[in-house]
Amino acid sequence: MDEAVEPPARTVLLGVAESDAHAVANRLIEMQLRGHGIEVVNLGVCTPLSEFAEAFAAHPDAEAVIIGSLNGHALEDLRDLPRLRAAGHIACPVIVGGNLSVGSHKSEDDDERRLRAVGVDHVLRDATQLPLLLDLLAGARLASDPGEPGGGVHRVLAR
Amino acid sequence: MSWLDELDVGRGELDTACGGAELPPAAESVAYLRASRKPAVAQVLRAADREARTVVQPRCGVGGHAPMLGLLRTLRGARPGVLSVTIDAYTRLGRFGTARRVLDAEPVALNGYPLVAHGWRRGRELNEAVRVPLEIRHGSPDARVLFAVAISSGISSFEGGGIAYNLPYSKDVPLARSLRAWQRVDAACGRLAEDGVIVDRELFGTLTAVLVPPSISLAVTLLEAVAAAREGVRCLSIAYPQGGDAHQDVAALRSIRVLARRHLPASVEVYPVLHEFMGVFPKDLGTADALVRYGGLVARLGGAVKVINKTNQEAAGVPDGPANAHGIRTAARGVEDAAACVDLDEARVREEMYWIQREVTELVDPVLQGDSLFDDIAAAFRAGTLDIPFSASRHARSAVLPAREPGGAIRYLDPGALPFSPGTRRFHAGRLRGHRDARNLLEGITADINYFLTEEGRASTTSLRATGATGVRTP
């Protein structure tokens, strides 16, 4: 078999925000994405942004960083994100999801606006939408940069 | 060598942790415990077991000392058999200085009672404030300092173990380290037993609380129990989390004594304990009360000597004192209901017992046949031949995926690398066949986790109604 036509693995970096030890959804998302044919580097619970940046350095072709948060402290846990993004330490889409603010009366638009302001690209309320979002992002990447090494056509053919 | 020396914590380290307040000499604590006029937890459990009763115990812990005293006194009126001192998260992780700082600045910000920061004298005040004995509940991978303060406080029961107080609570503590820290606690209990003080060591089988297959919970607590017995622990409470299907839960509880007889020396007292449902609780107060009562019923039918109750405020967060007192009474009502005729299908219970015990044997035998228990446990978790679902720790693979069969029983949808026989695998696959469309895995498992929010799950809390003469009278 010709090695050159092997589609390269799709990889994402997954973890739970720094102050948060909720493991169940994290594990389910890992299984869901693996089932979808995506390699998951799961950094697990209580993961500081610096660990996401280290993982990105080790996997520079990662399609996305996916950060879950259930305890309502996401914004506080992500306060260093603008600095890391500006320095190029996390140079792929950042997706955040879960329960994104403390208290039982929420404004989802407000939560989303604040997270976008610190550099989050996509806010998801429903983890079942993740595979679709990642496919769309992969498709968009192909359309904008079909000659991208390690990506492009192969990624979509892999679907 | 004293029990305090067995812990292998330097005196200087202990004094620093305790903020300079020296612990009493080891022998003085032994004398204090022996002279106590109130019963030790082991005595309460022994009496309940002899009289075929199930005692109820709440979880409770608040930061401030006066509020903690108030909480214990509030709950006393609900007649619990044992009371808890639930410890805050900083103390659990050995961050005693942080716990002390937060205690000074804003005690209500602590999610439990920081016993080490308060010190052993206040611990004795808690102990002397109520007639029933206290247990320390926490979640520490290394609890040696907390144990030293608890025993100095005259507290006669201490929860935890090297596997179940590590994997669900910590991200990166190697099992070798937590197992050895708990070995020192168990050795201290062994030494205390020689001096006439029996400390009840409760093992937390609940793990990550949702969809825990019974054989995983029992395999973990059994390995912890074997480790504890080897160090001389004489009284073990082995806890199991209510999964939701009464027959499976009763079978798991009844299997605890069978497995203990098979694997532990006869000199060790073993008491089955049920944690009432630890997953997502219904918001509706009446439905939540039904679930709390159902837990009491299942505990008694399974022969549990103790049940740790929940409350109708679980869906909202940590319950207040009155709700917790109501929870104790509601669970006790369930225990009483079980004494009446109950329509439990004993053939189904026996079938579940067969599979649970077969699975536990397949899980623990390879480990127990090795030469070095702790190394073999750590190696098995590395290889995934021991595993837990939804682990917070990277020292378990978490390749296991559980799911509910239509009746609510928890099965292995994917056993990962667990060393199950082909027959065991076929049993689980057969029970789950056609249950769920694989494309909707996430939705399906989420629904299984949220079982008691669904009509099917809510119905099961009322499915074991007393049925008069047609029912089966249970022990």
XYZ file of C-alpha atoms in Angstrom:
634
model
C 0.000 0.000 0.000
C 1.287 3.441 -0.914
C 2.088 5.254 2.356
C 1.576 8.641 0.685
C -2.190 8.230 0.388
C -2.684 7.297 4.063
C -4.812 10.132 5.424
C -3.004 11.852 8.282
C -4.595 11.483 11.690
C -6.874 14.264 12.862
C -5.907 15.391 16.352
C -7.551 17.599 18.965
C -6.382 18.697 22.414
C -9.031 18.184 25.090
C -9.133 19.120 28.767
C -11.122 20.533 31.669
C -10.445 24.069 32.926
C -7.914 24.670 35.667
C -10.201 24.942 38.705
C -12.508 22.113 37.676
C -12.311 18.396 38.562
C -15.434 17.204 36.675
C -14.296 14.172 34.710
C -17.460 12.542 33.384
C -18.293 14.806 30.433
C -14.603 14.998 29.560
C -14.413 11.222 29.266
C -17.615 11.017 27.245
C -16.390 13.652 24.804
C -13.112 11.776 24.412
C -14.988 8.597 23.546
C -17.332 10.409 21.189
C -14.483 12.020 19.238
C -12.471 8.783 19.100
C -15.585 7.116 17.722
C -15.636 9.848 15.101
C -12.109 8.929 13.983
C -10.308 11.782 15.717
C -7.199 11.312 17.848
C -7.765 12.880 21.253
C -4.921 14.104 23.434
C -6.864 14.239 26.682
C -5.179 16.400 29.302
C -7.939 15.601 31.785
C -9.296 17.627 34.671
C -7.760 20.674 36.388
C -5.661 21.649 33.394
C -4.051 25.099 33.406
C -3.761 26.919 30.073
C 0.009 26.503 30.211
C -0.551 22.741 29.864
C -2.722 23.276 26.789
C 0.093 25.412 25.338
C 2.657 22.673 26.045
C 0.394 20.137 24.375
C 0.021 22.433 21.363
C 3.810 22.682 21.087
C 3.927 18.872 21.009
C 1.021 18.627 18.511
C 1.290 21.736 16.301
C -1.106 20.221 13.742
C -3.939 19.915 16.295
C -7.255 20.990 14.782
C -8.589 22.552 17.952
C -8.212 23.028 21.681
C -11.418 21.975 23.446
C -11.882 23.134 27.037
C -14.748 21.939 29.212
C -15.883 23.712 32.348
C -18.776 22.787 34.625
C -18.182 24.770 37.797
C -18.884 28.190 36.316
C -15.323 29.512 36.602
C -14.374 29.246 32.904
C -13.769 32.953 32.401
C -11.468 33.181 35.424
C -9.620 30.015 34.376
C -9.053 31.440 30.868
C -7.721 34.852 31.890
C -4.269 34.116 30.373
C -5.668 33.058 27.015
C -5.138 36.434 25.218
C -1.455 36.418 26.178
C -0.925 32.821 25.026
C -2.759 33.408 21.757
C -0.833 36.610 21.048
C 2.441 34.751 21.580
C 1.308 31.995 19.201
C 1.354 29.334 21.909
C -2.176 28.229 21.055
C -2.520 28.816 17.316
C -5.644 26.824 16.500
C -9.347 27.312 17.156
C -10.307 27.270 20.845
C -13.680 25.731 21.685
C -15.187 26.101 25.163
C -18.310 24.426 26.485
C -20.213 23.464 29.599
C -21.743 25.486 32.415
C -20.089 28.802 31.834
C -21.039 31.047 34.713
C -21.840 30.769 38.418
C -25.423 31.119 39.595
C -28.743 29.847 38.344
C -29.810 32.974 36.443
C -27.715 33.177 33.324
C -27.429 35.234 30.202
C -25.988 32.852 27.636
C -25.253 35.711 25.225
C -23.350 37.513 27.944
C -21.288 34.443 28.850
C -20.457 33.888 25.192
C -19.507 37.522 24.574
C -17.086 37.526 27.513
C -15.464 34.264 26.461
C -15.050 35.540 22.893
C -13.455 38.690 24.274
C -10.615 36.615 25.806
C -10.042 34.787 22.522
C -12.402 31.810 22.534
C -13.511 31.066 18.955
C -16.529 28.852 19.577
C -18.824 28.396 22.553
C -20.845 25.176 22.625
C -23.780 24.408 24.909
C -24.221 20.889 23.634
C -21.257 18.545 23.377
C -23.046 16.395 20.796
C -22.405 19.199 18.289
C -18.635 18.851 18.596
C -17.963 16.393 15.742
C -20.001 18.538 13.380
C -18.198 21.713 14.427
C -14.791 20.049 13.990
C -15.794 18.784 10.529
C -16.921 22.266 9.555
C -13.654 23.753 10.817
C -11.675 21.144 8.868
C -13.710 21.935 5.761
C -13.153 25.658 6.180
C -9.437 25.088 6.585
C -9.395 23.102 3.363
C -11.276 25.810 1.491
C -8.992 28.572 2.708
C -5.711 26.694 2.373
C -5.964 23.601 0.166
C -2.208 23.249 -0.097
C -1.631 23.176 3.633
C 0.907 20.484 4.491
C -0.500 17.580 6.421
C -4.014 18.863 5.985
C -6.104 19.882 3.024
C -7.544 17.267 0.756
C -6.390 14.340 2.844
C -8.317 15.541 5.839
C -11.573 15.656 3.977
C -10.933 12.404 2.111
C -10.393 10.820 5.479
C -14.002 11.479 6.379
C 6.513 2.053 68.412
C 3.301 4.056 68.878
C 0.393 4.416 66.453
C 1.656 7.933 65.740
C 5.104 6.596 64.765
C 3.448 4.083 62.418
C 2.245 7.011 60.290
C 5.842 7.811 59.364
C 5.310 11.568 59.426
C 8.080 13.580 61.076
C 7.150 15.303 64.318
C 8.267 18.612 62.823
C 6.078 18.114 59.778
C 3.122 17.282 62.016
C 3.654 20.364 64.187
C 3.930 22.602 61.113
C 0.762 21.139 59.622
C -1.012 21.741 62.900
C 0.145 25.356 62.990
C 2.538 24.724 65.889
C -0.159 23.245 68.133
C 1.417 20.002 69.298
C -0.610 16.823 69.251
C -0.987 15.025 72.580
C 1.304 12.026 73.180
C 0.183 8.880 71.347
C -0.580 7.085 74.616
C -2.746 9.946 75.889
C -4.981 9.722 72.789
C -5.313 5.968 73.288
C -6.279 6.538 76.922
C -8.789 9.223 75.876
C -10.413 6.922 73.307
C -10.537 3.996 75.740
C -12.055 6.096 78.497
C -14.728 7.624 76.250
C -18.226 7.138 77.603
C -19.766 7.124 74.174
C -19.609 4.047 71.953
C -17.012 3.767 69.200
C -18.340 3.514 65.637
C -17.320 -0.158 65.539
C -19.554 -0.830 68.560
C -22.513 0.929 66.927
C -22.057 -1.148 63.777
C -21.630 -4.392 65.737
C -24.836 -3.774 67.684
C -26.790 -2.837 64.548
C -25.534 -5.951 62.771
C -26.502 -8.183 65.696
C -30.000 -6.717 65.792
C -30.404 -6.674 61.982
C -30.788 -2.900 61.954
C -29.462 -0.356 59.460
C -28.214 2.890 60.968
C -28.359 6.161 59.046
C -25.475 8.601 58.730
C -25.508 12.033 57.081
C -22.657 13.850 55.385
C -21.970 17.156 57.107
C -19.184 19.623 57.388
C -18.971 23.425 57.493
C -15.926 25.640 57.891
C -16.472 27.433 61.190
C -16.229 25.679 64.567
C -19.378 27.120 66.145
C -21.472 26.442 62.998
C -20.111 22.878 62.935
C -21.117 22.341 66.549
C -24.534 23.785 65.696
C -24.902 21.520 62.677
C -24.068 18.375 64.657
C -26.595 19.364 67.327
C -29.268 20.093 64.690
C -28.806 16.646 63.169
C -28.776 14.879 66.531
C -32.560 15.285 66.719
C -33.018 13.130 63.603
C -31.412 10.205 65.475
C -28.522 9.262 63.161
C -26.483 6.216 64.181
C -23.191 7.888 63.315
C -22.414 11.547 62.513
C -19.896 12.775 59.951
C -17.242 15.421 59.961
C -16.825 16.111 56.255
C -13.481 17.772 55.550
C -12.857 20.733 53.195
C -11.009 20.415 49.878
C -7.820 22.250 50.961
C -7.270 19.969 53.946
C -7.979 16.939 51.746
C -5.104 17.944 49.504
C -2.747 18.638 52.396
C -2.911 22.412 51.897
C -3.230 23.070 55.627
C -1.885 26.630 55.466
C -4.461 27.641 52.844
C -7.229 26.028 54.881
C -6.110 28.006 57.947
C -5.957 31.275 55.971
C -9.425 30.818 54.480
C -10.763 29.762 57.876
C -9.493 33.016 59.393
C -10.748 35.196 56.546
C -14.019 33.627 55.430
C -14.981 30.265 56.973
C -18.148 29.993 54.872
C -15.924 29.739 51.773
C -14.738 26.312 52.946
C -16.667 23.306 51.643
C -16.070 21.311 54.811
C -14.582 21.395 58.312
C -10.802 21.996 58.270
C -10.024 19.718 61.223
C -6.243 20.094 61.015
C -6.511 23.903 61.087
C -9.015 23.837 63.960
C -6.843 21.394 65.885
C -7.428 18.345 68.038
C -8.834 20.224 71.062
C -11.745 21.516 68.974
C -12.002 18.028 67.496
C -12.599 16.710 71.008
C -15.213 19.440 71.542
C -17.122 18.209 68.474
C -16.779 14.685 69.748
C -18.102 15.537 73.181
C -20.968 17.648 71.874
C -22.979 14.657 70.641
C -23.785 11.233 72.014
C -23.299 9.348 68.733
C -19.764 8.736 67.475
C -18.171 10.654 64.608
C -16.532 9.598 61.366
C -14.096 11.619 59.256
C -15.115 11.699 55.565
C -12.801 13.411 53.095
C -11.055 12.348 49.846
C -7.304 12.543 50.497
C -4.746 10.547 48.560
C -2.456 10.977 51.589
C -4.415 11.399 54.821
C -1.731 10.714 57.428
C -1.744 14.144 59.094
C -5.540 14.315 59.064
C -5.660 10.836 60.600
C -3.252 11.874 63.361
C -5.464 14.838 64.283
C -8.656 12.739 64.019
C -7.395 10.058 66.416
C -6.053 12.730 68.775
C -9.576 14.188 68.693
C -10.988 10.844 69.850
C -12.742 10.112 66.553
C -13.211 6.383 66.013
C -13.910 6.021 62.294
C -11.930 7.165 59.263
C -12.967 6.848 55.623
C -10.770 6.241 52.608
C -8.314 3.989 50.836
C -5.367 4.116 48.486
C -7.338 3.585 45.272
C -10.774 5.121 45.790
C -9.503 8.267 47.534
C -7.017 8.858 44.730
C -8.482 8.101 41.283
C -11.720 10.129 41.575
C -10.125 13.040 43.442
C -6.657 13.717 42.039
C -5.269 14.232 38.569
C -1.699 13.073 39.000
C -0.929 11.233 42.232
C 0.725 7.885 41.424
C -1.106 4.917 42.935
C 2.143 3.662 44.494
C 2.247 6.851 46.559
C -1.401 6.843 47.727
C -1.342 3.106 48.479
C 1.753 3.498 50.657
C 0.329 6.521 52.481
C -2.840 4.549 53.273
C -0.730 1.553 54.282
C 0.689 3.753 57.055
C -2.839 4.750 58.180
C -3.876 1.085 58.235
C -0.721 0.141 60.151
C -1.555 2.840 62.713
C -5.039 1.298 63.051
C -3.397 -2.098 63.524
C -1.258 -0.691 66.294
C -4.267 1.032 67.909
C -6.142 -2.295 67.832
C -3.294 -3.908 69.767
C -3.772 -1.157 72.345
C -7.498 -1.901 72.572
C -8.811 0.852 70.301
C -10.769 -0.419 67.299
C -10.908 2.208 64.564
C -13.563 1.555 61.923
C -11.948 1.960 58.505
C -14.595 2.676 55.890
C -13.752 2.074 52.237
C -15.334 4.420 49.721
C -16.641 2.293 46.879
C -18.439 5.136 45.176
C -15.528 6.108 42.917
C -16.711 8.692 40.384
C -20.326 8.354 41.538
C -22.164 7.816 38.264
C -22.816 4.498 36.495
C -20.295 2.546 38.544
C -20.602 -1.145 37.622
C -20.979 -3.080 40.927
C -18.065 -5.405 40.226
C -15.685 -2.458 39.740
C -16.723 -0.883 43.031
C -16.440 -4.190 44.897
C -13.123 -5.146 43.281
C -11.560 -1.834 44.342
C -12.841 -1.979 47.927
C -11.887 -5.642 48.215
C -8.290 -4.896 47.229
C -8.215 -2.008 49.700
C -9.703 -4.303 52.349
C -7.050 -6.970 51.773
C -4.355 -4.288 52.083
C -5.927 -2.965 55.310
C -6.322 -6.413 56.867
C -2.660 -7.177 56.207
C -1.729 -4.144 58.324
C -3.889 -5.286 61.209
C -7.127 -3.342 60.650
C -9.871 -5.152 62.580
C -13.064 -3.345 61.563
C -13.893 -2.601 57.932
C -16.966 -0.899 56.523
C -17.181 -1.649 52.830
C -19.305 0.879 50.999
C -21.114 0.504 47.691
C -22.957 3.227 45.752
C -26.636 2.749 44.922
C -26.821 2.348 41.151
C -30.593 2.424 40.761
C -31.806 -1.105 40.042
C -32.893 -2.576 43.389
C -32.114 -6.202 42.543
C -28.610 -5.403 41.348
C -27.960 -3.125 44.339
C -29.242 -5.672 46.857
C -27.111 -8.340 45.158
C -24.018 -6.149 45.381
C -24.571 -5.425 49.077
C -25.147 -9.098 49.897
C -22.017 -10.010 47.900
C -19.839 -7.885 50.199
C -20.051 -10.417 53.034
C -19.512 -13.358 50.673
C -16.403 -11.791 49.145
C -15.110 -10.799 52.581
C -15.428 -14.392 53.816
C -13.535 -15.539 50.751
C -10.673 -13.035 50.885
C -10.315 -11.653 54.428
C -9.303 -13.305 57.694
C -12.206 -14.237 59.973
C -10.790 -11.953 62.679
C -11.778 -8.859 60.648
C -15.299 -7.517 61.194
C -16.881 -6.461 57.890
C -19.965 -4.258 57.580
C -21.682 -3.507 54.261
C -22.596 0.159 53.763
C -24.784 1.778 51.114
C -24.212 5.267 49.764
C -27.581 6.542 48.613
C -27.681 7.467 44.907
C -24.688 9.723 44.180
C -25.661 10.861 40.668
C -27.880 13.671 39.432
C -30.788 14.192 41.827
C -34.339 15.206 40.822
C -35.244 18.822 41.630
C -38.804 18.044 42.651
C -38.832 17.674 46.445
C -41.344 14.831 46.525
C -39.457 12.826 43.904
C -36.174 13.487 45.669
C -37.688 12.304 48.966
C -38.905 9.136 47.235
C -35.366 8.470 46.038
C -33.924 9.077 49.534
C -36.493 6.666 51.015
C -35.802 4.116 48.269
C -32.128 4.197 49.296
C -33.056 3.247 52.853
C -35.186 0.387 51.557
C -32.421 -0.974 49.334
C -29.892 -0.681 52.151
C -31.996 -2.781 54.511
C -32.952 -5.376 51.867
C -29.266 -5.759 51.020
C -28.322 -6.229 54.671
C -26.330 -3.003 54.860
C -25.478 -2.123 58.450
C -25.279 1.564 57.593
C -26.688 3.851 54.921
C -25.264 7.284 54.079
C -28.305 9.412 53.316
C -28.986 12.046 50.665
C -31.432 14.941 50.897
C -34.133 16.599 48.814
C -31.761 19.548 48.296
C -29.093 17.528 46.462
C -30.086 18.923 43.068
C -29.361 22.447 44.334
C -26.078 21.867 46.173
C -24.868 21.234 49.721
C -27.977 20.766 51.897
C -28.700 22.974 54.898
C -29.081 21.486 58.384
C -32.871 21.085 58.431
C -32.883 19.451 54.967
C -30.164 17.062 56.089
C -32.136 16.183 59.230
C -35.188 15.554 57.030
C -33.002 13.379 54.771
C -31.897 11.245 57.730
C -35.527 10.711 58.777
C -36.616 9.944 55.216
C -33.869 7.349 54.705
C -34.783 5.816 58.084
C -38.389 5.495 56.883
C -37.129 3.481 53.923
C -35.185 1.205 56.257
C -38.380 0.636 58.264
C -40.491 0.013 55.143
C -38.138 -2.794 54.178
C -38.985 -4.677 57.353
C -42.503 -5.156 55.950
C -43.243 -7.583 53.143
C -41.529 -6.438 50.000
C -41.879 -7.845 46.539
C -38.248 -8.546 45.757
C -37.575 -11.199 43.134
C -35.043 -13.373 44.928
C -34.239 -15.368 41.785
C -33.181 -12.143 40.085
C -31.105 -11.151 43.088
C -29.354 -14.543 42.992
C -28.645 -14.157 39.279
C -27.119 -10.713 39.853
C -25.047 -12.073 42.751
C -23.690 -14.809 40.507
C -22.505 -12.337 37.863
C -21.163 -9.759 40.327
C -19.095 -12.336 42.202
C -17.862 -13.956 39.013
C -16.749 -10.570 37.646
C -15.055 -9.533 40.889
C -13.150 -12.825 40.904
C -12.042 -12.287 37.311
C -10.864 -8.772 38.247
C -9.074 -9.377 41.542
C -7.663 -12.899 41.238
C -4.851 -11.956 38.830
C -3.817 -9.158 41.226
C -4.084 -11.172 44.430
C -2.053 -14.009 42.934
C 0.951 -11.705 42.465
C 3.866 -11.217 44.867
C 3.576 -7.522 45.579
C 0.052 -6.216 46.117
C 0.717 -2.502 45.617
C 2.974 -2.911 42.595
C 0.472 -5.306 41.066
C -2.446 -2.921 41.656
C -0.550 -0.007 40.087
C 0.551 -2.176 37.143
C -3.005 -3.429 36.608
C -4.364 0.125 36.433
C -1.585 1.046 34.009
C -2.499 -1.899 31.797
C -6.231 -1.272 32.163
C -6.859 -4.734 33.642
C -8.129 -2.771 36.613
C -9.998 0.336 35.561
C -12.726 2.761 36.561
C -15.073 4.735 34.334
C -14.736 8.534 34.160
C -11.495 8.699 36.144
C -10.234 12.128 37.184
C -6.746 10.644 37.439
C -4.422 9.857 34.589
C -3.321 6.790 36.552
C -6.416 4.894 35.433
C -7.122 4.322 31.768
C -10.861 4.866 31.927
C -11.387 2.747 28.850
C -14.394 1.117 30.545
C -17.769 2.398 29.427
C -20.875 1.485 31.436
C -24.512 1.743 30.362
C -27.933 0.828 31.716
C -30.009 -2.015 30.409
C -33.679 -1.129 29.938
C -34.603 -2.175 33.522
C -31.951 0.143 34.979
C -29.185 -2.327 35.884
C -25.668 -1.129 35.072
C -23.698 -3.226 32.565
C -20.424 -2.983 30.666
C -21.047 -1.473 27.226
C -17.282 -1.565 26.696
C -15.175 -3.478 29.256
C -11.980 -1.904 27.919
C -9.001 -4.079 28.857
C -10.664 -5.685 31.901
C -9.713 -9.388 32.001
C -13.259 -10.690 31.664
C -13.961 -14.155 30.365
C -15.823 -14.595 27.077
C -18.883 -15.679 29.062
C -18.925 -12.496 31.111
C -18.510 -10.388 27.983
C -21.364 -12.223 26.270
C -23.637 -11.667 29.268
C -23.136 -7.906 29.222
C -23.335 -7.571 25.460
C -26.532 -9.615 25.477
C -28.172 -7.460 28.140
C -27.382 -4.276 26.220
C -28.143 -5.572 22.724
C -30.324 -3.185 20.804
C -30.443 -0.842 23.766
C -28.864 2.084 22.067
C -27.978 3.385 18.669
C -24.173 3.628 18.700
C -24.320 6.922 16.820
C -25.941 8.530 19.845
C -23.458 7.296 22.416
C -23.091 10.600 24.221
C -26.840 11.206 24.426
C -27.462 7.638 25.533
C -24.897 7.633 28.332
C -26.052 11.066 29.457
C -29.596 9.711 29.703
C -28.292 6.753 31.734
C -26.483 9.142 34.075
C -29.655 11.246 34.423
C -31.708 8.119 35.121
C -33.671 9.480 38.081
C -34.682 12.553 36.088
C -36.511 10.300 33.617
C -39.915 8.736 34.055
C -38.417 5.259 33.943
C -35.992 5.974 36.751
C -38.530 7.805 38.878
C -40.890 4.866 38.515
C -38.303 2.509 39.950
C -38.305 4.387 43.260
C -41.885 3.263 43.776
C -41.714 -0.170 42.126
C -40.895 -2.034 45.311
C -44.048 -1.214 47.209
C -45.094 -3.385 50.088
C -47.266 -6.077 48.579
C -48.701 -7.931 51.541
C -48.743 -11.693 51.663
C -47.397 -12.219 48.144
C -44.140 -10.563 49.029
C -40.905 -12.168 50.090
C -39.835 -11.539 53.635
C -36.193 -10.630 53.660
C -33.638 -10.791 56.455
